[in-house]
Coordinates of C-alpha atoms in Angstrom, one line a residue:
M1 CA 35.0 -2.9 -54.8
P2 CA 34.4 0.6 -55.4
P3 CA 37.7 2.8 -56.5
H4 CA 38.5 4.9 -53.2
R5 CA 38.8 1.7 -51.1
A6 CA 40.9 0.0 -53.6
A7 CA 43.5 2.8 -53.7
A8 CA 43.5 3.1 -50.0
L9 CA 44.0 -1.2 -49.6
A10 CA 46.4 -0.6 -52.2
L11 CA 48.4 2.3 -50.1
T12 CA 48.1 0.4 -47.0
L13 CA 49.2 -3.0 -48.0
S14 CA 52.2 -0.8 -49.8
T15 CA 53.2 0.7 -46.3
L16 CA 52.6 -2.6 -43.7
A17 CA 55.4 -4.1 -46.8
C18 CA 57.7 -1.8 -46.8
S19 CA 57.9 -2.1 -42.9
R20 CA 58.1 -3.9 -39.5
E21 CA 56.4 -3.0 -36.6
A22 CA 59.3 -1.9 -34.4
N23 CA 60.5 -4.1 -31.5
P24 CA 58.0 -6.7 -32.1
P25 CA 58.3 -8.8 -29.0
A26 CA 59.1 -12.5 -28.9
A27 CA 55.3 -14.2 -29.0
T28 CA 54.8 -16.4 -25.4
V29 CA 52.1 -18.2 -24.2
G30 CA 49.8 -16.2 -22.6
S31 CA 47.8 -16.8 -19.6
I32 CA 44.4 -15.0 -20.8
V33 CA 41.3 -17.5 -21.3
F34 CA 37.6 -16.4 -22.3
A35 CA 35.2 -18.8 -22.5
E36 CA 31.6 -18.3 -24.4
V37 CA 28.6 -18.7 -21.6
G38 CA 25.6 -16.5 -22.9
E39 CA 23.4 -19.2 -24.0
R40 CA 24.1 -21.1 -20.2
A41 CA 23.7 -17.6 -18.7
G42 CA 20.1 -17.8 -20.6
L43 CA 20.7 -14.7 -22.8
T44 CA 18.7 -15.9 -25.4
L45 CA 17.4 -12.7 -27.4
V46 CA 18.4 -13.0 -31.1
Q47 CA 20.0 -9.7 -32.8
V48 CA 17.8 -8.6 -35.4
S49 CA 18.6 -5.9 -38.3
G50 CA 16.8 -5.8 -41.4
D51 CA 16.7 -8.2 -43.9
A52 CA 19.5 -10.9 -44.2
R53 CA 21.1 -9.4 -48.2
R54 CA 21.6 -6.4 -46.0
W55 CA 20.9 -3.6 -49.2
Y56 CA 20.5 -1.0 -47.0
I57 CA 22.7 1.0 -45.3
P58 CA 20.6 0.8 -41.9
E59 CA 20.4 -3.3 -42.0
S60 CA 24.1 -3.9 -41.3
N61 CA 25.1 -1.2 -38.6
G62 CA 23.8 -3.4 -35.6
T63 CA 23.1 -2.4 -32.0
G64 CA 25.2 -2.4 -28.7
A65 CA 24.8 -3.4 -24.9
A66 CA 24.9 -1.8 -21.2
W67 CA 26.0 -3.0 -17.8
L68 CA 24.5 -1.2 -15.2
D69 CA 22.4 -2.2 -12.1
Y70 CA 18.8 -1.4 -12.3
D71 CA 17.5 -2.3 -9.3
G72 CA 20.3 -1.4 -6.7
D73 CA 21.6 -5.0 -5.6
G74 CA 25.2 -4.3 -6.0
D75 CA 25.7 -6.9 -9.6
M76 CA 25.7 -5.8 -12.8
D77 CA 22.3 -6.5 -15.0
L78 CA 22.1 -6.2 -18.4
F79 CA 20.2 -4.2 -21.0
L80 CA 20.2 -5.4 -24.9
G81 CA 19.3 -3.3 -27.9
N82 CA 17.6 -4.6 -31.2
G83 CA 17.1 -3.6 -34.8
Q84 CA 13.5 -5.1 -36.5
P85 CA 13.1 -6.8 -39.7
V86 CA 12.6 -5.4 -43.0
R87 CA 10.3 -6.0 -45.5
Y88 CA 11.6 -5.0 -49.2
L89 CA 8.0 -3.7 -51.1
D90 CA 8.6 -3.6 -55.3
N91 CA 11.6 -5.1 -55.4
G92 CA 13.2 -3.0 -52.4
A93 CA 11.9 -0.1 -53.8
K94 CA 9.8 0.6 -50.5
L95 CA 11.0 -0.7 -47.7
E96 CA 8.7 -1.4 -44.7
V97 CA 9.7 -1.6 -41.2
V98 CA 7.9 -4.6 -39.4
R99 CA 7.9 -3.5 -35.7
S100 CA 8.2 -7.7 -33.9
A101 CA 11.7 -7.2 -32.9
R102 CA 12.6 -6.4 -29.2
C103 CA 15.1 -5.6 -26.7
A104 CA 15.3 -6.6 -23.7
L105 CA 16.7 -6.3 -20.0
Y106 CA 18.3 -9.1 -18.1
R107 CA 18.5 -8.8 -14.2
N108 CA 21.5 -10.7 -12.6
D109 CA 20.6 -13.9 -10.4
G110 CA 24.6 -14.4 -9.5
D111 CA 26.6 -17.2 -11.0
L112 CA 26.8 -15.7 -14.4
R113 CA 22.8 -16.4 -14.8
F114 CA 20.1 -14.1 -15.7
T115 CA 16.5 -13.8 -16.1
D116 CA 14.4 -11.6 -19.0
V117 CA 12.6 -9.5 -16.7
S118 CA 11.5 -7.1 -19.7
E119 CA 8.3 -6.9 -19.9
A120 CA 8.1 -5.9 -15.8
A121 CA 10.8 -3.2 -16.0
G122 CA 9.5 -1.3 -19.0
C123 CA 11.8 -2.3 -21.6
A124 CA 10.8 -5.0 -24.0
R125 CA 10.6 -1.6 -26.5
K126 CA 10.3 -2.1 -30.0
D127 CA 12.5 1.0 -31.2
W128 CA 14.9 0.1 -33.8
V129 CA 18.0 0.7 -31.2
Q130 CA 21.3 1.2 -32.3
A131 CA 23.6 3.1 -29.5
I132 CA 22.8 2.6 -25.4
A133 CA 24.0 5.2 -23.2
T134 CA 23.2 5.0 -19.1
A135 CA 23.6 7.5 -16.8
D136 CA 22.1 8.6 -13.2
V137 CA 20.4 11.3 -15.7
D138 CA 18.3 13.4 -12.5
N139 CA 20.9 12.2 -9.8
D140 CA 18.3 10.6 -8.1
G141 CA 20.5 7.4 -7.1
D142 CA 19.6 4.9 -9.9
T143 CA 21.0 4.3 -13.5
D144 CA 18.3 6.0 -16.5
L145 CA 18.5 4.8 -20.4
Y146 CA 18.9 6.8 -23.2
L147 CA 18.5 4.8 -26.6
G148 CA 19.9 6.1 -29.7
C149 CA 17.5 5.0 -32.7
L150 CA 17.2 4.7 -36.2
G151 CA 14.3 7.3 -35.9
P152 CA 12.8 8.7 -32.7
D153 CA 15.1 8.8 -29.1
V154 CA 13.8 7.6 -26.3
L155 CA 15.1 8.6 -23.2
L156 CA 14.2 5.7 -20.3
R157 CA 13.6 6.8 -16.5
N158 CA 14.3 3.9 -13.8
D159 CA 11.5 5.1 -11.4
G160 CA 12.8 2.4 -8.8
G161 CA 13.7 -0.4 -11.2
T162 CA 10.6 0.0 -13.4
F163 CA 11.7 2.4 -16.4
V164 CA 9.1 5.4 -17.9
D165 CA 9.7 6.9 -20.9
A166 CA 10.2 10.1 -20.2
T167 CA 11.7 11.2 -23.4
A168 CA 8.9 14.2 -23.8
E169 CA 8.8 15.5 -20.3
S170 CA 12.9 15.5 -20.7
G171 CA 13.5 18.4 -23.5
I172 CA 14.9 15.9 -25.4
R173 CA 14.2 15.4 -29.3
N174 CA 16.1 13.2 -32.3
D175 CA 14.7 12.4 -34.2
L176 CA 17.8 11.5 -36.8
W177 CA 19.1 8.4 -36.8
G178 CA 21.5 8.1 -33.4
A179 CA 24.1 6.1 -33.7
G180 CA 26.6 7.5 -30.9
A181 CA 25.3 8.2 -27.8
A182 CA 27.1 10.0 -24.3
F183 CA 26.7 12.0 -21.4
A184 CA 29.2 14.0 -19.4
D185 CA 28.7 17.4 -17.6
V186 CA 30.4 20.0 -20.2
D187 CA 29.9 22.6 -17.9
N188 CA 30.8 21.2 -14.5
D189 CA 27.3 22.7 -13.1
G190 CA 26.2 19.1 -11.4
W191 CA 24.3 17.7 -14.2
L192 CA 25.3 15.7 -16.9
D193 CA 24.3 16.9 -20.6
L194 CA 24.3 14.3 -23.6
Y195 CA 25.6 14.8 -26.7
V196 CA 23.7 12.6 -30.0
A197 CA 25.7 11.3 -32.6
N198 CA 23.4 10.5 -35.6
Y199 CA 24.8 8.5 -38.4
C200 CA 22.6 9.7 -41.7
L201 CA 19.3 10.7 -43.4
F202 CA 17.6 8.0 -44.7
D203 CA 14.0 7.2 -45.9
F204 CA 12.9 3.6 -46.1
E205 CA 9.7 5.1 -47.9
N206 CA 12.3 6.8 -50.6
P207 CA 15.1 4.3 -50.6
P208 CA 18.3 5.6 -52.3
N209 CA 18.6 5.9 -55.9
K210 CA 14.8 4.4 -56.1
G211 CA 15.9 1.4 -54.2
V212 CA 18.1 0.5 -57.3
R213 CA 21.3 -1.4 -55.3
N214 CA 24.7 -0.6 -55.6
V215 CA 27.1 -2.9 -58.2
I216 CA 30.2 -4.3 -58.0
K217 CA 31.2 -7.3 -59.5
E218 CA 28.1 -7.8 -60.8
I219 CA 26.7 -8.7 -57.2
E220 CA 23.8 -6.2 -55.9
V221 CA 25.2 -4.7 -52.2
A222 CA 24.3 -1.5 -50.3
W223 CA 25.3 2.2 -51.3
G224 CA 27.4 3.4 -48.4
P225 CA 27.9 6.8 -47.0
E226 CA 28.1 9.9 -49.3
E227 CA 31.6 9.9 -49.2
E228 CA 31.8 6.7 -50.3
N229 CA 29.2 6.6 -53.1
K230 CA 30.1 10.5 -54.4
K231 CA 26.4 10.2 -55.0
G232 CA 24.6 12.3 -52.5
F233 CA 23.1 8.9 -51.3
N234 CA 23.0 8.6 -47.6
P235 CA 24.5 12.2 -46.8
G236 CA 25.2 12.9 -43.1
A237 CA 23.2 14.3 -40.2
P238 CA 23.3 16.8 -38.2
D239 CA 24.7 15.5 -34.6
V240 CA 22.8 17.5 -31.3
L241 CA 24.0 18.8 -27.6
F242 CA 21.3 19.0 -25.1
L243 CA 22.7 20.6 -22.0
G244 CA 20.8 19.4 -18.6
I245 CA 19.4 22.1 -16.3
G246 CA 18.3 19.9 -13.8
G247 CA 15.8 17.7 -12.6
G248 CA 16.3 15.4 -15.9
K249 CA 15.5 18.3 -17.7
F250 CA 17.3 19.3 -20.6
R251 CA 17.5 21.9 -23.1
E252 CA 19.1 22.1 -27.1
A253 CA 21.7 24.1 -27.0
T254 CA 24.3 22.5 -30.2
A255 CA 24.4 26.0 -32.0
E256 CA 24.7 27.6 -29.0
R257 CA 28.2 25.8 -27.9
G258 CA 30.0 25.7 -31.2
L259 CA 29.1 22.3 -32.3
V260 CA 27.4 22.9 -35.5
L261 CA 30.0 22.6 -38.1
P262 CA 29.4 23.4 -41.6
K263 CA 28.3 20.2 -43.3
A264 CA 26.4 17.7 -41.2
L265 CA 29.2 14.1 -41.3
C266 CA 28.3 10.8 -41.3
S267 CA 28.9 10.3 -37.8
Y268 CA 29.0 7.2 -35.3
A269 CA 30.6 6.9 -32.0
A270 CA 30.8 10.3 -29.8
V271 CA 33.0 9.9 -26.6
F272 CA 33.8 12.4 -24.0
S273 CA 37.2 12.6 -22.3
D274 CA 39.9 15.4 -21.1
I275 CA 42.0 15.4 -23.6
D276 CA 44.0 17.9 -22.7
S277 CA 44.1 18.0 -18.9
D278 CA 42.5 20.4 -18.1
G279 CA 39.9 19.7 -16.4
D280 CA 36.6 19.8 -18.5
Q281 CA 35.1 17.5 -20.6
D282 CA 36.6 17.2 -25.0
L283 CA 34.7 15.5 -27.3
L284 CA 35.8 13.0 -29.9
V285 CA 33.0 12.2 -32.8
G286 CA 34.1 9.6 -35.4
N287 CA 32.7 10.3 -39.1
D288 CA 32.5 7.6 -41.8
M289 CA 34.9 8.1 -44.6
Q290 CA 35.1 12.3 -43.1
P291 CA 37.5 13.6 -40.8
S292 CA 37.0 12.8 -37.3
N293 CA 36.0 15.9 -34.7
L294 CA 37.6 17.4 -31.4
F295 CA 35.6 19.2 -30.4
V296 CA 38.0 21.0 -27.4
N297 CA 36.0 22.2 -24.5
D298 CA 37.0 26.2 -23.3
G299 CA 36.1 25.3 -19.6
R300 CA 32.8 27.1 -19.7
G301 CA 30.8 24.3 -21.9
Y302 CA 31.4 26.2 -25.3
F303 CA 33.5 23.8 -27.6
R304 CA 35.9 24.9 -30.4
E305 CA 36.7 21.7 -33.4
E306 CA 40.8 21.4 -33.7
G307 CA 40.7 18.0 -34.7
A308 CA 43.1 18.4 -37.4
A309 CA 45.4 20.9 -35.8
R310 CA 46.3 18.1 -33.0
G311 CA 46.8 15.6 -35.1
F312 CA 43.1 13.5 -35.0
A313 CA 41.0 14.4 -38.0
L314 CA 42.8 11.5 -39.8
G315 CA 44.9 8.3 -40.2
A316 CA 48.7 7.7 -40.2
D317 CA 48.2 8.0 -44.2
G318 CA 47.0 11.4 -43.6
R319 CA 43.8 10.1 -45.4
A320 CA 40.3 10.3 -43.6
T321 CA 39.3 6.8 -42.6
S322 CA 35.5 5.1 -42.2
A323 CA 35.6 5.7 -38.0
M324 CA 33.5 3.3 -36.0
G325 CA 34.4 2.8 -32.5
L326 CA 36.6 5.5 -30.6
V327 CA 38.2 4.6 -27.2
P328 CA 40.3 7.0 -25.1
E329 CA 42.6 5.4 -22.3
D330 CA 45.8 5.6 -20.8
V331 CA 47.9 3.3 -22.9
D332 CA 51.4 3.9 -21.9
F333 CA 50.5 5.2 -18.5
D334 CA 52.0 8.5 -18.4
G335 CA 48.2 10.0 -17.3
D336 CA 46.9 11.1 -20.3
F337 CA 44.8 9.9 -22.8
D338 CA 45.1 8.0 -25.6
V339 CA 42.3 7.0 -28.4
V340 CA 42.0 3.7 -30.4
R341 CA 39.5 4.2 -33.5
T342 CA 38.6 1.4 -35.2
N343 CA 37.8 1.7 -39.0
F344 CA 36.5 -0.3 -42.2
D345 CA 37.7 -3.2 -44.2
F346 CA 41.2 -2.4 -45.7
E347 CA 42.0 0.0 -43.1
P348 CA 43.9 -0.7 -40.3
N349 CA 42.9 0.9 -37.0
S350 CA 44.4 3.6 -35.1
L351 CA 46.1 4.0 -32.0
H352 CA 46.7 8.2 -31.6
V353 CA 48.7 8.6 -28.7
N354 CA 48.5 12.1 -26.7
D355 CA 52.0 14.1 -26.3
G356 CA 50.1 15.3 -23.0
T357 CA 48.9 18.6 -24.1
G358 CA 46.1 16.9 -26.2
H359 CA 48.2 16.4 -29.3
F360 CA 48.5 12.5 -31.2
A361 CA 50.4 11.4 -33.6
D362 CA 49.1 8.0 -34.8
R363 CA 51.5 5.2 -33.6
A364 CA 49.2 1.9 -34.4
R365 CA 52.2 0.2 -36.6
P366 CA 55.0 0.7 -34.1
L367 CA 53.2 -0.7 -31.6
G368 CA 51.4 -3.6 -32.9
L369 CA 47.8 -2.2 -33.8
A370 CA 47.5 -2.1 -37.4
A371 CA 48.5 -5.1 -39.5
G372 CA 46.1 -7.2 -37.9
S373 CA 43.5 -5.2 -38.5
V374 CA 43.7 -4.5 -42.3
D375 CA 41.9 -7.6 -43.2
K376 CA 38.9 -6.7 -40.8
L377 CA 36.1 -4.3 -40.1
G378 CA 36.2 -2.7 -36.9
W379 CA 33.1 -1.8 -35.0
G380 CA 32.7 -1.8 -30.5
A381 CA 36.2 -2.0 -28.7
G382 CA 37.7 -1.9 -25.1
F383 CA 40.5 -2.1 -23.1
L384 CA 40.6 -4.3 -20.1
D385 CA 43.7 -5.8 -18.2
A386 CA 42.2 -9.5 -18.9
E387 CA 44.9 -11.4 -16.5
C388 CA 45.6 -8.3 -14.2
D389 CA 48.8 -8.3 -14.9
G390 CA 49.2 -4.4 -15.2
D391 CA 49.3 -3.5 -18.2
L392 CA 46.0 -2.8 -21.0
D393 CA 45.2 -5.1 -23.3
L394 CA 42.4 -4.4 -25.9
L395 CA 39.2 -6.8 -27.4
I396 CA 37.5 -5.4 -31.0
A397 CA 34.0 -6.7 -32.5
N398 CA 34.4 -7.2 -36.1
G399 CA 32.2 -8.1 -39.0
H400 CA 31.7 -6.9 -42.5
V401 CA 28.4 -4.5 -43.6
Y402 CA 28.2 -6.7 -46.8
P403 CA 27.3 -10.3 -46.2
Q404 CA 28.3 -10.4 -49.9
A405 CA 31.6 -9.3 -49.0
K406 CA 34.0 -11.8 -49.7
E407 CA 32.0 -12.0 -53.5
V408 CA 33.5 -8.2 -54.2
G409 CA 36.8 -8.9 -53.2
M410 CA 36.3 -7.9 -49.9
S411 CA 37.2 -9.6 -46.0
G412 CA 34.1 -11.9 -45.0
W413 CA 31.1 -10.9 -44.0
K414 CA 32.2 -12.6 -40.5
M415 CA 35.1 -12.0 -39.0
E416 CA 37.4 -13.1 -35.4
T417 CA 36.3 -10.8 -32.6
Q418 CA 40.3 -9.7 -31.7
L419 CA 42.1 -10.0 -28.8
Y420 CA 45.7 -7.9 -29.1
E421 CA 47.6 -9.0 -25.7
A422 CA 49.6 -5.8 -23.8
V423 CA 53.3 -7.3 -23.4
R424 CA 56.7 -5.2 -22.8
G425 CA 59.0 -5.2 -26.0
S426 CA 62.5 -5.1 -26.4
S427 CA 62.6 -1.7 -25.6
G428 CA 60.7 -2.2 -22.6
S429 CA 57.8 0.0 -23.5
V430 CA 54.0 -1.4 -24.2
V431 CA 52.9 -3.0 -27.2
W432 CA 50.6 -5.4 -28.2
L433 CA 50.3 -8.8 -30.1
D434 CA 47.4 -10.0 -32.1
A435 CA 46.6 -12.8 -29.8
T436 CA 43.5 -14.2 -31.0
V437 CA 44.4 -17.5 -32.7
R438 CA 46.0 -18.1 -29.6
I439 CA 44.0 -17.5 -26.6
G440 CA 41.7 -19.7 -28.7
G441 CA 38.5 -20.4 -26.3
G442 CA 35.8 -18.0 -26.3
L443 CA 37.1 -15.7 -29.5
E444 CA 37.4 -19.2 -31.6
G445 CA 34.4 -19.2 -34.4
L446 CA 33.3 -16.1 -37.0
H447 CA 30.4 -13.5 -36.0
S448 CA 29.4 -10.6 -37.2
A449 CA 30.0 -8.5 -34.7
R450 CA 29.0 -5.1 -33.6
G451 CA 28.4 -3.6 -29.7
L452 CA 31.6 -4.7 -27.0
A453 CA 30.7 -3.9 -23.4
L454 CA 32.9 -5.0 -20.5
G455 CA 31.9 -5.6 -17.0
D456 CA 32.1 -7.6 -14.1
P457 CA 28.8 -8.9 -13.6
D458 CA 30.0 -12.3 -11.6
D459 CA 32.0 -9.8 -9.3
D460 CA 35.3 -12.2 -9.2
G461 CA 37.7 -8.9 -9.6
D462 CA 37.9 -9.6 -13.7
V463 CA 36.6 -8.1 -16.6
D464 CA 34.1 -10.5 -19.2
A465 CA 32.6 -9.4 -22.1
L466 CA 30.0 -9.0 -23.7
V467 CA 29.9 -9.0 -27.7
T468 CA 26.5 -8.6 -30.0
D469 CA 26.2 -10.4 -33.1
L470 CA 23.7 -9.9 -36.0
D471 CA 21.2 -12.4 -36.5
E472 CA 22.1 -14.6 -33.5
R473 CA 22.1 -14.5 -29.7
P474 CA 24.7 -12.3 -27.4
R475 CA 28.3 -13.7 -26.6
L476 CA 29.2 -13.4 -22.9
L477 CA 33.0 -13.9 -22.4
E478 CA 33.2 -14.7 -19.3
N479 CA 37.4 -14.1 -18.5
R480 CA 39.1 -17.7 -16.4
S481 CA 42.5 -16.2 -17.1
V482 CA 45.1 -17.0 -15.2
R483 CA 45.4 -14.1 -12.9
G484 CA 48.8 -12.4 -13.1
G485 CA 48.5 -9.9 -9.8
H486 CA 45.8 -8.1 -8.0
W487 CA 43.3 -5.6 -8.9
L488 CA 41.0 -3.1 -7.8
A489 CA 37.1 -1.5 -8.5
V490 CA 36.2 1.7 -7.7
R491 CA 33.0 2.9 -8.0
L492 CA 32.1 6.6 -7.5
R493 CA 29.2 8.3 -6.1
G494 CA 29.6 12.6 -6.8
T495 CA 27.4 15.1 -4.3
R496 CA 28.7 18.5 -5.9
S497 CA 29.8 16.5 -9.3
N498 CA 27.0 14.3 -11.3
R499 CA 25.8 11.2 -9.4
D500 CA 27.7 9.0 -11.2
G501 CA 31.1 11.0 -11.1
I502 CA 30.8 10.8 -15.0
G503 CA 34.8 12.4 -16.3
A504 CA 36.1 11.9 -13.2
K505 CA 40.2 10.6 -12.9
V506 CA 41.2 8.1 -10.8
R507 CA 44.7 7.4 -10.0
V508 CA 46.1 4.5 -8.1
S509 CA 49.8 4.4 -6.9
A510 CA 51.0 0.7 -6.4
G511 CA 54.2 -0.9 -6.7
G512 CA 56.6 2.3 -7.9
R513 CA 53.8 2.7 -10.6
T514 CA 50.3 4.7 -11.3
W515 CA 47.5 3.9 -13.0
T516 CA 45.3 7.0 -14.2
R517 CA 41.6 6.0 -15.1
E518 CA 38.7 8.5 -15.8
L519 CA 35.2 7.3 -15.7
R520 CA 32.9 7.0 -18.6
L521 CA 30.2 4.8 -19.0
S522 CA 30.1 5.3 -23.0
S523 CA 32.8 4.0 -25.4
G524 CA 33.6 2.3 -28.2
L525 CA 30.4 2.1 -30.6
Y526 CA 26.9 2.3 -29.8
S527 CA 27.5 0.3 -25.8
S528 CA 27.7 1.7 -22.0
H529 CA 29.8 -0.6 -19.5
D530 CA 30.1 -1.4 -15.8
P531 CA 30.7 1.5 -14.0
R532 CA 33.1 0.5 -11.4
L533 CA 36.1 1.3 -12.8
H534 CA 39.0 -2.2 -12.6
F535 CA 42.3 -2.0 -12.1
G536 CA 44.6 -4.6 -12.8
L537 CA 47.7 -3.9 -10.6
G538 CA 50.4 -6.6 -11.4
P539 CA 52.3 -8.6 -8.9
V540 CA 52.0 -5.7 -6.4
S541 CA 52.4 -6.4 -2.4
K542 CA 49.9 -3.2 -1.5
I543 CA 47.9 0.0 -2.3
D544 CA 49.7 2.4 -1.7
S545 CA 46.8 5.0 -2.0
L546 CA 44.1 6.1 -4.1
E547 CA 43.1 10.0 -5.6
V548 CA 40.2 10.9 -7.1
E549 CA 39.4 14.1 -9.2
W550 CA 36.4 15.2 -9.0
P551 CA 34.5 17.4 -12.2
S552 CA 33.7 19.6 -9.8
G553 CA 37.5 19.7 -9.0
A554 CA 36.7 18.3 -5.5
R555 CA 39.5 15.6 -4.7
S556 CA 39.1 12.8 -2.7
A557 CA 42.0 10.5 -1.7
V558 CA 42.4 7.0 0.3
A559 CA 45.2 5.5 1.9
G560 CA 46.2 2.1 1.3
P561 CA 42.5 0.9 0.1
A562 CA 43.0 -3.1 0.2
L563 CA 44.0 -5.5 -2.6
D564 CA 41.1 -7.6 -4.4
S565 CA 38.3 -6.1 -3.2
I566 CA 35.5 -3.1 -4.2
L567 CA 35.7 0.1 -3.2
V568 CA 32.8 3.1 -3.1
V569 CA 34.6 6.4 -3.0
P570 CA 32.0 9.2 -2.2
E571 CA 32.7 12.9 -2.6
E572 CA 33.2 15.4 0.0
P573 CA 29.7 17.3 0.3

């Protein structure tokens, strides 16, 4: 194990041993149930990523998935990314990418059954895909796809259910390693903009250290990012912002908008959210073993980096974490957005609680999200109200980067996908319990998981999950939980704002409580989610009101929407 990882482990274990979770609730028999139905659903695409030994850093990163209605029939179809095999030449001194694996688009046929329509729809791509971002980039009423790749990224424009490669004509060009991608309207002009987080510089023709691997306990493993190896291997790659200028066209504006850092970092997730509640989209970026970034939007689409000043850059122990995924959500129901960050093995995950002004404190330990994550390596994650009881549970996809992890003294290559159940502590506030073992079912078994996409493909009012696992077909976790209350799903239709309503805030009031959510399609890591915002409401008798605050500044209100329904809310022209 690298010395700095060992030091971090000793500090983490010491911290956790000397303290307990605050006000831990008593474990109770819950009603959350997930069943794995991917094979029955017809999802057969096996995730490929390099050689099984994973001697090089790109081979362990995996890919994501996206829920989208590509054909406009109202239900959620599924796009799955994929990597490629790698052939080691001269014992790994050179690497050859074998373009034989493909991505896939699955059409939703109802009853959780899917048909592979990749060829007909133009989605049988053989790019090495990691990040998948969905959005209606040209405001024409259908959903387009952006693929962040190891190599040139790709923009697939949806032309009536068939995807066309529109990368060149769009003005987008990113030839680096696109590990994170997200759309938002940063200047509120009605056109979506795109931020791409690039991970590191890697040359297959000239791998690090001339192909001589890192050795831990006499076991050959991959060299990690530059901050880990301290030898300059796998240095950071610069991220990039593309401004939308209309009609699906973009221009590069990274430096112009204040997003160039003094040193390029090894970035994973990029997520937009109105962190300081001032009506514009700020930008969060997770970096591997380097401080995470929080770029604050000045309201005109220009940014200033304030991660350290606002308590977001580091973990609870004051150290940079190996950040993978980022998930903003209002977990404590105070109207602002808190952020979960998934981290490396031996690093607890972080929960940055927002004080209402966009300043944070990491409270993962007292709120129950730290101890159960120390021996996990987290990637994609997402909040969902699994049983519709009114609180947000947390699902995390875990898996190591080393197939040799146990041999070198780390946790295993394959890990549990965890479900943290939200419960009320003795103080009455929400805390989380690791309920994975108790729930069992579709969460049983060990996998090296990466991407996580949340959606309701069977339109039954609860949230299901798609998990991508290295070397396996994906898992579709059907939610069969016993309902603890009612629900509402909201689909937005922008007019003055972007067509998807990305960046809009939706507030639902019922039973004396208010739920606040923000529409962002890309969140967690690598993946994009159902565009319909799902609200679990608990045992309420009616919904009092729904309000939408649009990116344009317009507001919409719906009085008494029906319980247990999917509501479409248009923005008034």
